[in-house]
Coordinates of C-alpha atoms and ligand atoms in Angstrom, one line a residue:
X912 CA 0.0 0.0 0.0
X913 CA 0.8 3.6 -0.4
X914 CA 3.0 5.1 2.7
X915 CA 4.7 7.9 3.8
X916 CA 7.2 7.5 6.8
X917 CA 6.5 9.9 9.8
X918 CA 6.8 7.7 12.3
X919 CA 9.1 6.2 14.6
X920 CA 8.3 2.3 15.1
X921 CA 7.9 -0.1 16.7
X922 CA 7.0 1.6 19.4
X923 CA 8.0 0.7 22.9
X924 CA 5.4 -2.0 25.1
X925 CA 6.0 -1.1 28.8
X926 CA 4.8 -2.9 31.7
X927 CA 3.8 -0.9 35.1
X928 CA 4.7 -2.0 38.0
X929 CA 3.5 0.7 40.6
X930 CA 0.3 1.2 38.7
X931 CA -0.4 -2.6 38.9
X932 CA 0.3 -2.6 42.6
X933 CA -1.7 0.2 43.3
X934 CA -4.8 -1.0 41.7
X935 CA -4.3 -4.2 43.5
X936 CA -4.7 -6.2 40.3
X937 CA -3.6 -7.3 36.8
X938 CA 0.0 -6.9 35.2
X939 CA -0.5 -3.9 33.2
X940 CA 1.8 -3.2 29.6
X941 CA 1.6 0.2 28.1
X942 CA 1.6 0.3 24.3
X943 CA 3.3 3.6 24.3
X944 CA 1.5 5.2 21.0
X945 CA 2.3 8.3 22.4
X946 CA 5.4 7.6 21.7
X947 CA 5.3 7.5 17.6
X948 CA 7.8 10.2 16.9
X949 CA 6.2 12.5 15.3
X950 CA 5.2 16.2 16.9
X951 CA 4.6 14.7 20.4
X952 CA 3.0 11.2 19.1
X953 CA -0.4 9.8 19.2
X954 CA -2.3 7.1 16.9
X955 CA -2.7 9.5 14.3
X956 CA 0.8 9.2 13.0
X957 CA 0.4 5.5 12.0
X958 CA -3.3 6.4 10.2
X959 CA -1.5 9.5 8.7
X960 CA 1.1 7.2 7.2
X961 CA -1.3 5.4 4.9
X962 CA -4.0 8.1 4.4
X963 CA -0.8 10.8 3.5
X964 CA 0.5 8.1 1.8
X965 CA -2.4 7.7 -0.7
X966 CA -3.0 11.2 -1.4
X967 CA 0.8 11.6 -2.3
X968 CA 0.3 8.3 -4.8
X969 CA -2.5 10.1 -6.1
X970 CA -0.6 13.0 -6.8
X971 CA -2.1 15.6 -3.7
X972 CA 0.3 18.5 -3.0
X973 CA -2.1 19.7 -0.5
X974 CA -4.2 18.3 2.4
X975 CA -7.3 19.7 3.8
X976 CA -8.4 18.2 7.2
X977 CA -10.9 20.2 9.8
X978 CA -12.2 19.1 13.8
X979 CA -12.4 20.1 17.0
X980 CA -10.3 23.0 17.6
X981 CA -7.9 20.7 20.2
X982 CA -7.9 18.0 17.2
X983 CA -4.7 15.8 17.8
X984 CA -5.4 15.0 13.9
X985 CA -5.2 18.3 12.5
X986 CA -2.0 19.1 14.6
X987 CA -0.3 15.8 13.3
X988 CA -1.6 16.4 9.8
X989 CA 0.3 20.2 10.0
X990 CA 3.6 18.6 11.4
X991 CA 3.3 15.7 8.8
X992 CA 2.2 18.5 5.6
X993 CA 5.4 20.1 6.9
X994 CA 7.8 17.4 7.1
X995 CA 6.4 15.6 3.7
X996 CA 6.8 19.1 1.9
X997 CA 3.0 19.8 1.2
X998 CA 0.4 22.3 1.9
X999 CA -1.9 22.4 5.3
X1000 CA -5.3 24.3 5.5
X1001 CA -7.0 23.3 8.9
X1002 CA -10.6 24.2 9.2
X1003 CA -11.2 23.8 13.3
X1004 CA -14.7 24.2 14.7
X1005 CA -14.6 27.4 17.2
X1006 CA -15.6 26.0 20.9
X1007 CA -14.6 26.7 24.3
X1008 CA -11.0 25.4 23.7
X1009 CA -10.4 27.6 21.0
X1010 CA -7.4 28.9 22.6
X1011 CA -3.5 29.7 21.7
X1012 CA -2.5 26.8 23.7
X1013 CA -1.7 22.9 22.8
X1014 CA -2.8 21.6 19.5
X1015 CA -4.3 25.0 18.5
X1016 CA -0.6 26.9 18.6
X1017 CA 1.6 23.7 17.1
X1018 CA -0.8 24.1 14.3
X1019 CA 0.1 27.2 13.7
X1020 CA 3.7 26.9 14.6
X1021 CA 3.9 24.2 12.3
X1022 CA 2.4 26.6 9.3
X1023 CA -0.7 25.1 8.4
X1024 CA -3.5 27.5 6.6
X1025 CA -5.8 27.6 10.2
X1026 CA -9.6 29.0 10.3
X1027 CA -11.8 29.0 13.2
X1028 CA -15.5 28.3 11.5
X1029 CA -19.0 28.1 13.3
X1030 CA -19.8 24.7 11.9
X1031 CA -20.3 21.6 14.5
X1032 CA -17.9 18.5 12.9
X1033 CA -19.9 16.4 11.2
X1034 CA -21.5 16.8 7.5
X1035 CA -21.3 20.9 8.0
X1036 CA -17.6 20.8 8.5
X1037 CA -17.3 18.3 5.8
X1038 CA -18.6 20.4 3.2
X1039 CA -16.5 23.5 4.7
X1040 CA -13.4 21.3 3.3
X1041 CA -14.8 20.2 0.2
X1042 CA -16.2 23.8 -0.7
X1043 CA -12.4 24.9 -0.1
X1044 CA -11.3 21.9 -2.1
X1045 CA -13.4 23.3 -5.1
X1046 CA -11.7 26.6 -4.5
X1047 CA -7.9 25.3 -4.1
X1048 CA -8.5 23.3 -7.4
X1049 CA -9.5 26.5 -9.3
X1050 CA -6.3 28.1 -8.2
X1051 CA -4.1 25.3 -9.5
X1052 CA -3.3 23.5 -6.3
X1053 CA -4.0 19.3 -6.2
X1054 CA -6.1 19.2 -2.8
X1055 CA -6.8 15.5 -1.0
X1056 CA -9.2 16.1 1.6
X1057 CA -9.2 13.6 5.0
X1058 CA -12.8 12.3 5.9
X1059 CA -14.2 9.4 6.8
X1060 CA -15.0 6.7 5.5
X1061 CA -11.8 6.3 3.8
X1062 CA -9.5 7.9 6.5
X1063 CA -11.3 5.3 8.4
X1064 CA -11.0 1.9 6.6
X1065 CA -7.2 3.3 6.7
X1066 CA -6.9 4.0 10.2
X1067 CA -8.0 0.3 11.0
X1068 CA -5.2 -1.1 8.2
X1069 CA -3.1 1.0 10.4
X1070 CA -4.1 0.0 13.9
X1071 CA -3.9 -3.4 12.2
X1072 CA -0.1 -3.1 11.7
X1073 CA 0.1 -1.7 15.8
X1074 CA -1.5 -5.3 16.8
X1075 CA 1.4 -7.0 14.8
X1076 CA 3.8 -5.1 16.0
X1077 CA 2.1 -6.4 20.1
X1078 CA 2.4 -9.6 18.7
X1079 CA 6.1 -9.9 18.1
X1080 CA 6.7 -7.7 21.1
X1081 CA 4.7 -10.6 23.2
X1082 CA 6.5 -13.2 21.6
X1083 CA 9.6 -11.8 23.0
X1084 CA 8.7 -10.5 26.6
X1085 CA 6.9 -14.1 27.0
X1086 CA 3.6 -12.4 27.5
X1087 CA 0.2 -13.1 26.1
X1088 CA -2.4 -10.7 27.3
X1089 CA -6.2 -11.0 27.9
X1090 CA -7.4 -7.4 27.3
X1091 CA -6.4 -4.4 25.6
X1092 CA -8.1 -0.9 26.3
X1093 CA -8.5 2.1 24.3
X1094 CA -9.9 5.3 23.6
X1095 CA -12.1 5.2 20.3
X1096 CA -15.1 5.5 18.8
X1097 CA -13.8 4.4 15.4
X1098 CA -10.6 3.2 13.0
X1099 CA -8.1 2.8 16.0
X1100 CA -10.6 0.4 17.7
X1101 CA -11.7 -1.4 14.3
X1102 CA -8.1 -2.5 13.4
X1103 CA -7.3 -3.7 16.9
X1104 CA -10.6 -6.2 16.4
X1105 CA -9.7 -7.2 13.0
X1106 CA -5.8 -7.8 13.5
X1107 CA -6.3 -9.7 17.1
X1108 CA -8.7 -12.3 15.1
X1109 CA -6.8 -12.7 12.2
X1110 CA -3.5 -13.4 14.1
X1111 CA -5.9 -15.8 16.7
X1112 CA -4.7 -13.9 19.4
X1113 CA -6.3 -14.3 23.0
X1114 CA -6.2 -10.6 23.6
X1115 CA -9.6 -9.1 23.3
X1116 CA -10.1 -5.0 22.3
X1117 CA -12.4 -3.4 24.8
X1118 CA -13.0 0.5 23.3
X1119 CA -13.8 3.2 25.6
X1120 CA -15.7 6.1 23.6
X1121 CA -14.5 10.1 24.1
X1122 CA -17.9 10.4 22.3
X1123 CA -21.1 9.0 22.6
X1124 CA -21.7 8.5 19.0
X1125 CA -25.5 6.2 18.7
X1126 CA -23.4 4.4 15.4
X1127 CA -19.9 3.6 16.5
X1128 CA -20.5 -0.2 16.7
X1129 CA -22.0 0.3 13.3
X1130 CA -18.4 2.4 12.3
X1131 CA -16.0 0.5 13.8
X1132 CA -17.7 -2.8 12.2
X1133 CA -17.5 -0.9 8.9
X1134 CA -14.0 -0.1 9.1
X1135 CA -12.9 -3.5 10.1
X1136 CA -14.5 -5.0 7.4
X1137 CA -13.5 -2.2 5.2
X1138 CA -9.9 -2.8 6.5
X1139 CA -10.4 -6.5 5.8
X1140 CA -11.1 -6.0 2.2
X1141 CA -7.9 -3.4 1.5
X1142 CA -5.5 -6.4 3.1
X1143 CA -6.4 -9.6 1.1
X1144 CA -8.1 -10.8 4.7
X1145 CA -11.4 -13.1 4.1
X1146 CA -12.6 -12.4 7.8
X1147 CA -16.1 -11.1 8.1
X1148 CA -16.5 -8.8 11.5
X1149 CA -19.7 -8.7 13.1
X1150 CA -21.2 -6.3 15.5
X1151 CA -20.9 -8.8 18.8
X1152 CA -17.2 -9.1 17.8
X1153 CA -17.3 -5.1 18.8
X1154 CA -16.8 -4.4 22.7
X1155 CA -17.2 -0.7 22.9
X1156 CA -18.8 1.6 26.1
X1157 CA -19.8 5.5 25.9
X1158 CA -20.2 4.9 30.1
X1159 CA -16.9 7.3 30.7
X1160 CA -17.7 10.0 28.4
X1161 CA -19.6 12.0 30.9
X1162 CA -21.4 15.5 30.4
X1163 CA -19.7 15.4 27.1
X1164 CA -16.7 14.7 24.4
X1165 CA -13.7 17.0 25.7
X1166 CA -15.3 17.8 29.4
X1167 CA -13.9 16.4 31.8
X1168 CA -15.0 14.1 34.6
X1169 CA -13.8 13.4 38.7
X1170 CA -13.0 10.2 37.4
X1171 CA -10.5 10.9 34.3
X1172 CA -8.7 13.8 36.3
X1173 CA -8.2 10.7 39.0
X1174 CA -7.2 8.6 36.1
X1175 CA -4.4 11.4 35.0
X1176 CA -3.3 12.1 37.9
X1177 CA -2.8 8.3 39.3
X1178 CA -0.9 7.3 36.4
X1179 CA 1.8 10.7 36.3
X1180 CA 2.2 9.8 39.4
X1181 CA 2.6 6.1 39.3
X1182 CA 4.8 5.5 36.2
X1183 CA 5.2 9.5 34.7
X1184 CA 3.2 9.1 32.0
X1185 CA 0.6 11.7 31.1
X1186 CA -2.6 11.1 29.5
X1187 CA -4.9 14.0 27.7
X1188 CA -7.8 15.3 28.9
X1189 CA -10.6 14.2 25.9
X1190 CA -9.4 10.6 25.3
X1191 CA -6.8 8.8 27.0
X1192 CA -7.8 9.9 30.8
X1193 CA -11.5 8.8 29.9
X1194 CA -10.3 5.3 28.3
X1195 CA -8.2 5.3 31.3
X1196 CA -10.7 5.7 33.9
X1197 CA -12.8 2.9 32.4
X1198 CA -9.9 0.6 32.9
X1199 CA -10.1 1.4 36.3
X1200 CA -13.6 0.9 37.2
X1201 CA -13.4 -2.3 35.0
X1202 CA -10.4 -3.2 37.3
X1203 CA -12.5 -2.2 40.6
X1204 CA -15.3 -4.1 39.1
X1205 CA -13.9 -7.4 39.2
X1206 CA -14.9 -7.4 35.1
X1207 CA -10.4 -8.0 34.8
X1208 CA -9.0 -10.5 37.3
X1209 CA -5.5 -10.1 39.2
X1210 CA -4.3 -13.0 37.3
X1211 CA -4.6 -11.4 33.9
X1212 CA -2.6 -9.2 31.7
X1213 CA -4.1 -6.2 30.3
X1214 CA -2.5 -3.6 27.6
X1215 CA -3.4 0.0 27.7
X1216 CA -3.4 1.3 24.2
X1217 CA -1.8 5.2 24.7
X1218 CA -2.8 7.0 21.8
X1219 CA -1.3 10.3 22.8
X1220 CA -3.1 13.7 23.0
X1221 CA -0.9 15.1 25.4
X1222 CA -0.4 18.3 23.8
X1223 CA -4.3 19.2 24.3
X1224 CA -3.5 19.1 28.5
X1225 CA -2.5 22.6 28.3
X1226 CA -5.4 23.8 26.8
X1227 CA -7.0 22.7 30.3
X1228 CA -4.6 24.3 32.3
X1229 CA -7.5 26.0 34.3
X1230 CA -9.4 23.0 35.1
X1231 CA -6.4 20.6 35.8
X1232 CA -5.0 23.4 38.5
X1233 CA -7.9 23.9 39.9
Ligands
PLP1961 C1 -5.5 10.9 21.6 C2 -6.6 10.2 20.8 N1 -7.0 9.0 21.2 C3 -7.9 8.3 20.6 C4 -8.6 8.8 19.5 C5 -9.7 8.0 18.9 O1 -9.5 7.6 17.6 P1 -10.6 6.9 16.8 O2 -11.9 7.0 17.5 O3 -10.6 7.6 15.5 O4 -10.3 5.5 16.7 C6 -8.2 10.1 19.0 C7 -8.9 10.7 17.8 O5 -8.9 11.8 17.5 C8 -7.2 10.8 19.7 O6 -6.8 12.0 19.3

């Protein structure tokens, strides 16, 4: 397939210790995503590498891409534009995080085209990047805009490649684990399912949503399938194979709750790793009750999937302090 390389990998598998002991329970591996190299890491440097990849094959000397205005995938899409050579224009939804802080200022450090519009993400914001597609083609420039479902199917291919990457790494720390946790709502979470059945791995994928989307069973199954079809692979996902909760999201995607702040806070100060605020703290926090629960026994080994975000932590610097 088409790829760029942006990435550093494999990245590191970590197990924690303290963490484990202070939760009283299973041995606990990081899968440190956040760790990918590229303008403070995160999941969207593996997914940027194939979708990136594709518009370059197609000839794109310009990407368009639009989200929240935190988005950890617009600010790895204006550090990748930047290192691959190409042309950024970010169109970011205006909300209460639209501040010069985190993902919002490395966008614009990293010289993307940035606009703050009044259109929810969604279909609105969609056709704010394709109207400006229109416009960039009239003035000469080969734009290749990122949206679902293509960015995706893609994002599962690449989250695919992250669960062969854990299997090696398992093969040589001696390890097989029962349970891996993440934050999504989508691609990350579809490739995880598809790779872990295709390899016959014990591990299953439990996704924690940032957002309570009514569909994202229906997505995720998409993608894997989708995902399944661009790799050769005759497996046919079905919803049940889809473990997903939106119980940790809260009042609402990006605000946070007691129980992620606890979740941020416990791991810094267990093992010094940070989480962000939106994704990682939430998915995080899940794995905790789950632990407390008694739903993940202290003879099993989990993995938390990190998929970054960090930068956005500032942006929440009142919250946080307070
Ligand atoms: C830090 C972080 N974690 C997880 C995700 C979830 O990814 P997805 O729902 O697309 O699988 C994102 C998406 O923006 C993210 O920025």
């Amino acid at each position: 397939m088409p790829q760029v390389k942006l990435g550093h990998f494999p990245t590191p598998l970590e197990e924690c210790p303290r963490l484990s002991e202070a939760l009283g329970g299973p041995r606990i591996f990081i899968k440190r995503e956040d760790c990918s190299g590229l303008a403070f890491g995160g999941n969207k440097v593996r997914q940027l590498t194939f979708t990136i990849g594709e518009a370059m094959d197609r000839g794109a000397d310009t990407i368009i891409q639009g989200a929240a205005s935190q988005s950890n995938h617009c600010r790895q899409v204006a550090a990748a534009t930047a290192k691959l050579g190409l042309k950024c224009y970010l169109r970011l939804t205006r909300d209460n995080k639209s501040v010069m802080q985190g993902n919002l200022l490395l966008d614009h450090l990293a010289g993307a085209d940035v606009e703050l519009v009044d259109a929810p993400m969604g279909p609105e914001l969609d056709a704010i990047k394709y109207a400006l597609a229109e416009d960039l083609k009239a003035q000469g420039l080969k734009p290749y805009v990122l949206a679902a479902p293509r960015s995706t199917a893609l994002a599962a291919v690449a989250f695919a490649w992250c669960i062969a990457e854990i299997h090696q790494q398992q093969e040589a720390m001696g390890i097989e684990a029962d349970w891996m946790y993440a934050a999504s709502a989508g691609g990350t979470q579809a490739g995880l399912i598809l790779a872990s059945i295709a390899l016959g791995m014990k591990l299953k994928p439990v996704g924690i949503a940032p957002i309570a989307w009514d569909d994202r069973v229906e997505r995720i199954r998409i993608a894997a399938n989708d995902a399944a079809h661009i790799l050769g692979l005759a497996l046919q996902i079905d919803d049940s194979d889809v473990r997903n909760t939106a119980d940790y999201v809260g009042e609402a995607y990006g605000i946070l709750t007691p129980e992620c702040v606890e979740a941020l806070k416990l791991l810094a100060q267990m093992e010094g790793i940070f989480l962000d605020p939106s994704y990682t703290s939430k998915a995080f926090a899940g794995l905790i009750d789950h632990i407390r629960q008694g739903k993940i026994s202290s003879d099993e080994t989990v993995i938390f999937l990190h998929t970054g975000g960090t930068p956005a932590l500032f942006a929440y610097n009142e919250e946080l302090s307070a």
